[in-house]
Amino acid sequence: MAEERPLVPPDTAANARGLMMAAIVEAQRRGFGTVEAEDLLLAIAADTHTATGRFLAERGLDHAGVAEALRVERERSLGSVGVAPRDPATLVATRLGRPKWTASLRTAFERAQKVAALDRRGRHRMTAFDLLAGVLQAELGTVPRALAYAGIDRVALLAELAERSSPDSG
């Protein structure tokens, strides 16, 4: 199977709004009728021109690495209930409209807002680091399972992210 290339233009991930739009593009590209937290993770990983994208890539989580972790998670999750792996083309949603946000994405966004508010007092803009923290803070679900299957310590990654993105880390 050919490597899936991100469809998100470089530097789209420069702001939170751009990342949320990129997550929608990821969900559409994957043929899903909903936008999940993993689509946001893929969007963040897609742009290695940003500090956040480089942070992930340096840890083996570039777009291809995240996509592979998600593929393994899907296969293992389906296998645990006795469902054989399927051709991804057969799992495509038939809905053509704009995908809806799922609870996992909304929760990740809410956690990111809290991270941004804690890190900066007064008016602030949510950053890609905040959104990544919001995704990584999930203890249950697809993203934590995918990271575990990929051999990534989610808690350690989150700690590194907090250190790297703190205002004092310069």
PDB file of C-alpha atoms in Angstrom:
ATOM      1  CA  MET A   1       0.000   0.000   0.000  1.00  0.00           C
ATOM      2  CA  ALA A   2       1.382   3.404  -0.955  1.00  0.00           C
ATOM      3  CA  GLU A   3       2.223   5.815   1.837  1.00  0.00           C
ATOM      4  CA  GLU A   4      -0.684   8.113   2.632  1.00  0.00           C
ATOM      5  CA  ARG A   5       0.407  11.691   2.217  1.00  0.00           C
ATOM      6  CA  PRO A   6      -1.250  14.443   4.195  1.00  0.00           C
ATOM      7  CA  LEU A   7      -3.480  16.707   2.140  1.00  0.00           C
ATOM      8  CA  VAL A   8      -3.077  19.636   4.494  1.00  0.00           C
ATOM      9  CA  PRO A   9      -1.017  22.483   3.033  1.00  0.00           C
ATOM     10  CA  PRO A  10       2.192  23.351   4.919  1.00  0.00           C
ATOM     11  CA  ASP A  11       1.818  25.932   7.681  1.00  0.00           C
ATOM     12  CA  THR A  12      -1.939  25.336   8.016  1.00  0.00           C
ATOM     13  CA  ALA A  13      -1.167  24.184  11.531  1.00  0.00           C
ATOM     14  CA  ALA A  14       0.159  27.617  12.483  1.00  0.00           C
ATOM     15  CA  ASN A  15      -2.997  28.287  14.497  1.00  0.00           C
ATOM     16  CA  ALA A  16      -5.722  26.365  16.294  1.00  0.00           C
ATOM     17  CA  ARG A  17      -8.414  27.242  13.771  1.00  0.00           C
ATOM     18  CA  GLY A  18      -6.250  26.024  10.921  1.00  0.00           C
ATOM     19  CA  LEU A  19      -5.615  22.782  12.781  1.00  0.00           C
ATOM     20  CA  MET A  20      -9.308  22.192  13.382  1.00  0.00           C
ATOM     21  CA  MET A  21      -9.940  22.733   9.662  1.00  0.00           C
ATOM     22  CA  ALA A  22      -7.059  20.379   8.865  1.00  0.00           C
ATOM     23  CA  ALA A  23      -8.646  17.751  11.143  1.00  0.00           C
ATOM     24  CA  ILE A  24     -11.832  18.004   9.078  1.00  0.00           C
ATOM     25  CA  VAL A  25      -9.756  17.468   5.928  1.00  0.00           C
ATOM     26  CA  GLU A  26      -8.118  14.414   7.528  1.00  0.00           C
ATOM     27  CA  ALA A  27     -11.516  12.911   8.374  1.00  0.00           C
ATOM     28  CA  GLN A  28     -12.790  13.557   4.861  1.00  0.00           C
ATOM     29  CA  ARG A  29      -9.638  12.105   3.304  1.00  0.00           C
ATOM     30  CA  ARG A  30     -10.025   8.988   5.445  1.00  0.00           C
ATOM     31  CA  GLY A  31     -13.645   8.750   4.295  1.00  0.00           C
ATOM     32  CA  PHE A  32     -15.189   9.241   7.723  1.00  0.00           C
ATOM     33  CA  GLY A  33     -18.461  11.001   8.432  1.00  0.00           C
ATOM     34  CA  THR A  34     -17.150  12.266  11.773  1.00  0.00           C
ATOM     35  CA  VAL A  35     -14.052  14.112  12.974  1.00  0.00           C
ATOM     36  CA  GLU A  36     -12.312  12.342  15.846  1.00  0.00           C
ATOM     37  CA  ALA A  37      -9.426  13.266  18.143  1.00  0.00           C
ATOM     38  CA  GLU A  38      -7.182  11.059  16.011  1.00  0.00           C
ATOM     39  CA  ASP A  39      -7.932  13.249  12.984  1.00  0.00           C
ATOM     40  CA  LEU A  40      -6.657  16.230  14.971  1.00  0.00           C
ATOM     41  CA  LEU A  41      -3.536  14.252  15.895  1.00  0.00           C
ATOM     42  CA  LEU A  42      -3.000  13.429  12.211  1.00  0.00           C
ATOM     43  CA  ALA A  43      -3.454  17.103  11.308  1.00  0.00           C
ATOM     44  CA  ILE A  44      -0.906  18.193  13.914  1.00  0.00           C
ATOM     45  CA  ALA A  45       1.576  15.550  12.745  1.00  0.00           C
ATOM     46  CA  ALA A  46       1.082  16.461   9.084  1.00  0.00           C
ATOM     47  CA  ASP A  47       2.938  19.757   9.220  1.00  0.00           C
ATOM     48  CA  THR A  48       6.559  19.186  10.195  1.00  0.00           C
ATOM     49  CA  HIS A  49       7.237  22.850   9.415  1.00  0.00           C
ATOM     50  CA  THR A  50       5.733  23.743  12.802  1.00  0.00           C
ATOM     51  CA  ALA A  51       7.325  23.213  16.201  1.00  0.00           C
ATOM     52  CA  THR A  52       4.482  20.924  17.229  1.00  0.00           C
ATOM     53  CA  GLY A  53       4.733  18.814  14.087  1.00  0.00           C
ATOM     54  CA  ARG A  54       8.508  18.544  14.558  1.00  0.00           C
ATOM     55  CA  PHE A  55       7.988  17.618  18.221  1.00  0.00           C
ATOM     56  CA  LEU A  56       5.875  14.645  17.131  1.00  0.00           C
ATOM     57  CA  ALA A  57       8.136  13.696  14.207  1.00  0.00           C
ATOM     58  CA  GLU A  58      11.194  13.631  16.484  1.00  0.00           C
ATOM     59  CA  ARG A  59       9.389  10.955  18.489  1.00  0.00           C
ATOM     60  CA  GLY A  60       8.437   8.828  15.485  1.00  0.00           C
ATOM     61  CA  LEU A  61       4.964  10.300  15.200  1.00  0.00           C
ATOM     62  CA  ASP A  62       5.047  12.013  11.840  1.00  0.00           C
ATOM     63  CA  HIS A  63       1.881  11.703   9.736  1.00  0.00           C
ATOM     64  CA  ALA A  64       2.829   8.231   8.468  1.00  0.00           C
ATOM     65  CA  GLY A  65       3.765   7.067  11.978  1.00  0.00           C
ATOM     66  CA  VAL A  66       0.441   8.234  13.432  1.00  0.00           C
ATOM     67  CA  ALA A  67      -1.486   6.701  10.517  1.00  0.00           C
ATOM     68  CA  GLU A  68       0.286   3.374  11.060  1.00  0.00           C
ATOM     69  CA  ALA A  69      -0.412   3.438  14.816  1.00  0.00           C
ATOM     70  CA  LEU A  70      -4.082   4.097  14.082  1.00  0.00           C
ATOM     71  CA  ARG A  71      -4.166   1.261  11.529  1.00  0.00           C
ATOM     72  CA  VAL A  72      -2.725  -1.171  14.084  1.00  0.00           C
ATOM     73  CA  GLU A  73      -5.184   0.060  16.724  1.00  0.00           C
ATOM     74  CA  ARG A  74      -8.132  -0.491  14.382  1.00  0.00           C
ATOM     75  CA  GLU A  75      -6.956  -3.995  13.452  1.00  0.00           C
ATOM     76  CA  ARG A  76      -6.392  -4.989  17.083  1.00  0.00           C
ATOM     77  CA  SER A  77      -9.665  -3.486  18.268  1.00  0.00           C
ATOM     78  CA  LEU A  78     -11.636  -5.266  15.548  1.00  0.00           C
ATOM     79  CA  GLY A  79      -9.680  -8.462  16.159  1.00  0.00           C
ATOM     80  CA  SER A  80     -10.515  -8.384  19.864  1.00  0.00           C
ATOM     81  CA  VAL A  81     -14.197  -8.804  18.976  1.00  0.00           C
ATOM     82  CA  GLY A  82     -13.554 -11.365  16.238  1.00  0.00           C
ATOM     83  CA  VAL A  83     -13.721  -9.099  13.199  1.00  0.00           C
ATOM     84  CA  ALA A  84     -11.080  -9.706  10.540  1.00  0.00           C
ATOM     85  CA  PRO A  85      -9.228  -6.702   9.097  1.00  0.00           C
ATOM     86  CA  ARG A  86     -11.032  -5.107   6.181  1.00  0.00           C
ATOM     87  CA  ASP A  87      -9.896  -3.192   3.159  1.00  0.00           C
ATOM     88  CA  PRO A  88      -9.995   0.462   4.311  1.00  0.00           C
ATOM     89  CA  ALA A  89     -11.894   1.345   1.129  1.00  0.00           C
ATOM     90  CA  THR A  90     -14.850  -0.674   2.425  1.00  0.00           C
ATOM     91  CA  LEU A  91     -14.985   1.374   5.620  1.00  0.00           C
ATOM     92  CA  VAL A  92     -15.655   4.693   3.905  1.00  0.00           C
ATOM     93  CA  ALA A  93     -18.700   6.688   4.928  1.00  0.00           C
ATOM     94  CA  THR A  94     -21.257   7.274   2.210  1.00  0.00           C
ATOM     95  CA  ARG A  95     -22.109  10.725   3.562  1.00  0.00           C
ATOM     96  CA  LEU A  96     -20.690  13.525   1.433  1.00  0.00           C
ATOM     97  CA  GLY A  97     -21.307  16.528   3.703  1.00  0.00           C
ATOM     98  CA  ARG A  98     -18.986  18.133   6.199  1.00  0.00           C
ATOM     99  CA  PRO A  99     -18.083  15.639   8.941  1.00  0.00           C
ATOM    100  CA  LYS A 100     -19.485  16.220  12.432  1.00  0.00           C
ATOM    101  CA  TRP A 101     -17.291  16.589  15.509  1.00  0.00           C
ATOM    102  CA  THR A 102     -17.375  13.621  17.866  1.00  0.00           C
ATOM    103  CA  ALA A 103     -17.238  13.646  21.654  1.00  0.00           C
ATOM    104  CA  SER A 104     -13.537  12.701  21.546  1.00  0.00           C
ATOM    105  CA  LEU A 105     -12.702  15.795  19.498  1.00  0.00           C
ATOM    106  CA  ARG A 106     -14.909  18.131  21.540  1.00  0.00           C
ATOM    107  CA  THR A 107     -13.379  16.802  24.759  1.00  0.00           C
ATOM    108  CA  ALA A 108      -9.839  17.223  23.387  1.00  0.00           C
ATOM    109  CA  PHE A 109     -10.713  20.801  22.397  1.00  0.00           C
ATOM    110  CA  GLU A 110     -12.118  21.528  25.878  1.00  0.00           C
ATOM    111  CA  ARG A 111      -8.988  20.120  27.512  1.00  0.00           C
ATOM    112  CA  ALA A 112      -6.858  22.265  25.184  1.00  0.00           C
ATOM    113  CA  GLN A 113      -8.806  25.359  26.241  1.00  0.00           C
ATOM    114  CA  LYS A 114      -8.067  24.548  29.883  1.00  0.00           C
ATOM    115  CA  VAL A 115      -4.371  24.038  29.134  1.00  0.00           C
ATOM    116  CA  ALA A 116      -4.238  27.374  27.308  1.00  0.00           C
ATOM    117  CA  ALA A 117      -6.021  29.156  30.156  1.00  0.00           C
ATOM    118  CA  LEU A 118      -3.678  27.650  32.775  1.00  0.00           C
ATOM    119  CA  ASP A 119      -0.535  28.462  30.804  1.00  0.00           C
ATOM    120  CA  ARG A 120      -1.410  32.064  30.025  1.00  0.00           C
ATOM    121  CA  ARG A 121      -3.368  34.580  32.025  1.00  0.00           C
ATOM    122  CA  GLY A 122      -5.626  37.124  30.333  1.00  0.00           C
ATOM    123  CA  ARG A 123      -6.317  37.130  26.601  1.00  0.00           C
ATOM    124  CA  HIS A 124      -4.684  34.241  24.871  1.00  0.00           C
ATOM    125  CA  ARG A 125      -4.805  32.222  21.726  1.00  0.00           C
ATOM    126  CA  MET A 126      -4.896  28.485  21.784  1.00  0.00           C
ATOM    127  CA  THR A 127      -1.767  26.991  20.242  1.00  0.00           C
ATOM    128  CA  ALA A 128      -1.041  23.742  18.447  1.00  0.00           C
ATOM    129  CA  PHE A 129       0.784  22.613  21.603  1.00  0.00           C
ATOM    130  CA  ASP A 130      -2.436  23.192  23.580  1.00  0.00           C
ATOM    131  CA  LEU A 131      -4.443  21.130  21.074  1.00  0.00           C
ATOM    132  CA  LEU A 132      -1.867  18.340  21.150  1.00  0.00           C
ATOM    133  CA  ALA A 133      -1.989  18.345  24.949  1.00  0.00           C
ATOM    134  CA  GLY A 134      -5.775  18.118  24.756  1.00  0.00           C
ATOM    135  CA  VAL A 135      -5.520  15.044  22.533  1.00  0.00           C
ATOM    136  CA  LEU A 136      -2.793  13.389  24.610  1.00  0.00           C
ATOM    137  CA  GLN A 137      -4.584  13.886  27.924  1.00  0.00           C
ATOM    138  CA  ALA A 138      -7.177  11.268  26.982  1.00  0.00           C
ATOM    139  CA  GLU A 139      -6.612   8.196  29.122  1.00  0.00           C
ATOM    140  CA  LEU A 140      -9.099   6.022  27.234  1.00  0.00           C
ATOM    141  CA  GLY A 141      -9.960   5.719  23.569  1.00  0.00           C
ATOM    142  CA  THR A 142      -8.408   5.286  20.168  1.00  0.00           C
ATOM    143  CA  VAL A 143      -5.451   7.664  20.550  1.00  0.00           C
ATOM    144  CA  PRO A 144      -4.133   6.237  23.843  1.00  0.00           C
ATOM    145  CA  ARG A 145      -4.495   2.682  22.514  1.00  0.00           C
ATOM    146  CA  ALA A 146      -2.780   3.570  19.221  1.00  0.00           C
ATOM    147  CA  LEU A 147       0.111   5.228  21.045  1.00  0.00           C
ATOM    148  CA  ALA A 148       0.479   2.231  23.364  1.00  0.00           C
ATOM    149  CA  TYR A 149       0.518  -0.192  20.420  1.00  0.00           C
ATOM    150  CA  ALA A 150       3.198   1.983  18.801  1.00  0.00           C
ATOM    151  CA  GLY A 151       5.322   1.739  21.951  1.00  0.00           C
ATOM    152  CA  ILE A 152       4.845   5.416  22.847  1.00  0.00           C
ATOM    153  CA  ASP A 153       4.527   6.312  26.530  1.00  0.00           C
ATOM    154  CA  ARG A 154       1.648   8.796  26.378  1.00  0.00           C
ATOM    155  CA  VAL A 155       2.242  10.138  29.899  1.00  0.00           C
ATOM    156  CA  ALA A 156       5.950  10.739  29.230  1.00  0.00           C
ATOM    157  CA  LEU A 157       5.104  12.354  25.883  1.00  0.00           C
ATOM    158  CA  LEU A 158       2.636  14.645  27.610  1.00  0.00           C
ATOM    159  CA  ALA A 159       5.260  15.585  30.221  1.00  0.00           C
ATOM    160  CA  GLU A 160       7.790  16.375  27.466  1.00  0.00           C
ATOM    161  CA  LEU A 161       5.169  18.444  25.689  1.00  0.00           C
ATOM    162  CA  ALA A 162       4.378  20.408  28.853  1.00  0.00           C
ATOM    163  CA  GLU A 163       8.071  21.116  29.384  1.00  0.00           C
ATOM    164  CA  ARG A 164       8.635  22.126  25.772  1.00  0.00           C
ATOM    165  CA  SER A 165       5.571  24.318  25.481  1.00  0.00           C
ATOM    166  CA  SER A 166       5.804  26.056  28.844  1.00  0.00           C
ATOM    167  CA  PRO A 167       6.346  29.829  28.656  1.00  0.00           C
ATOM    168  CA  ASP A 168       9.573  29.482  30.655  1.00  0.00           C
ATOM    169  CA  SER A 169      11.099  26.883  28.300  1.00  0.00           C
ATOM    170  CA  GLY A 170      12.103  29.600  25.827  1.00  0.00           C
TER     171      GLY A 170
END
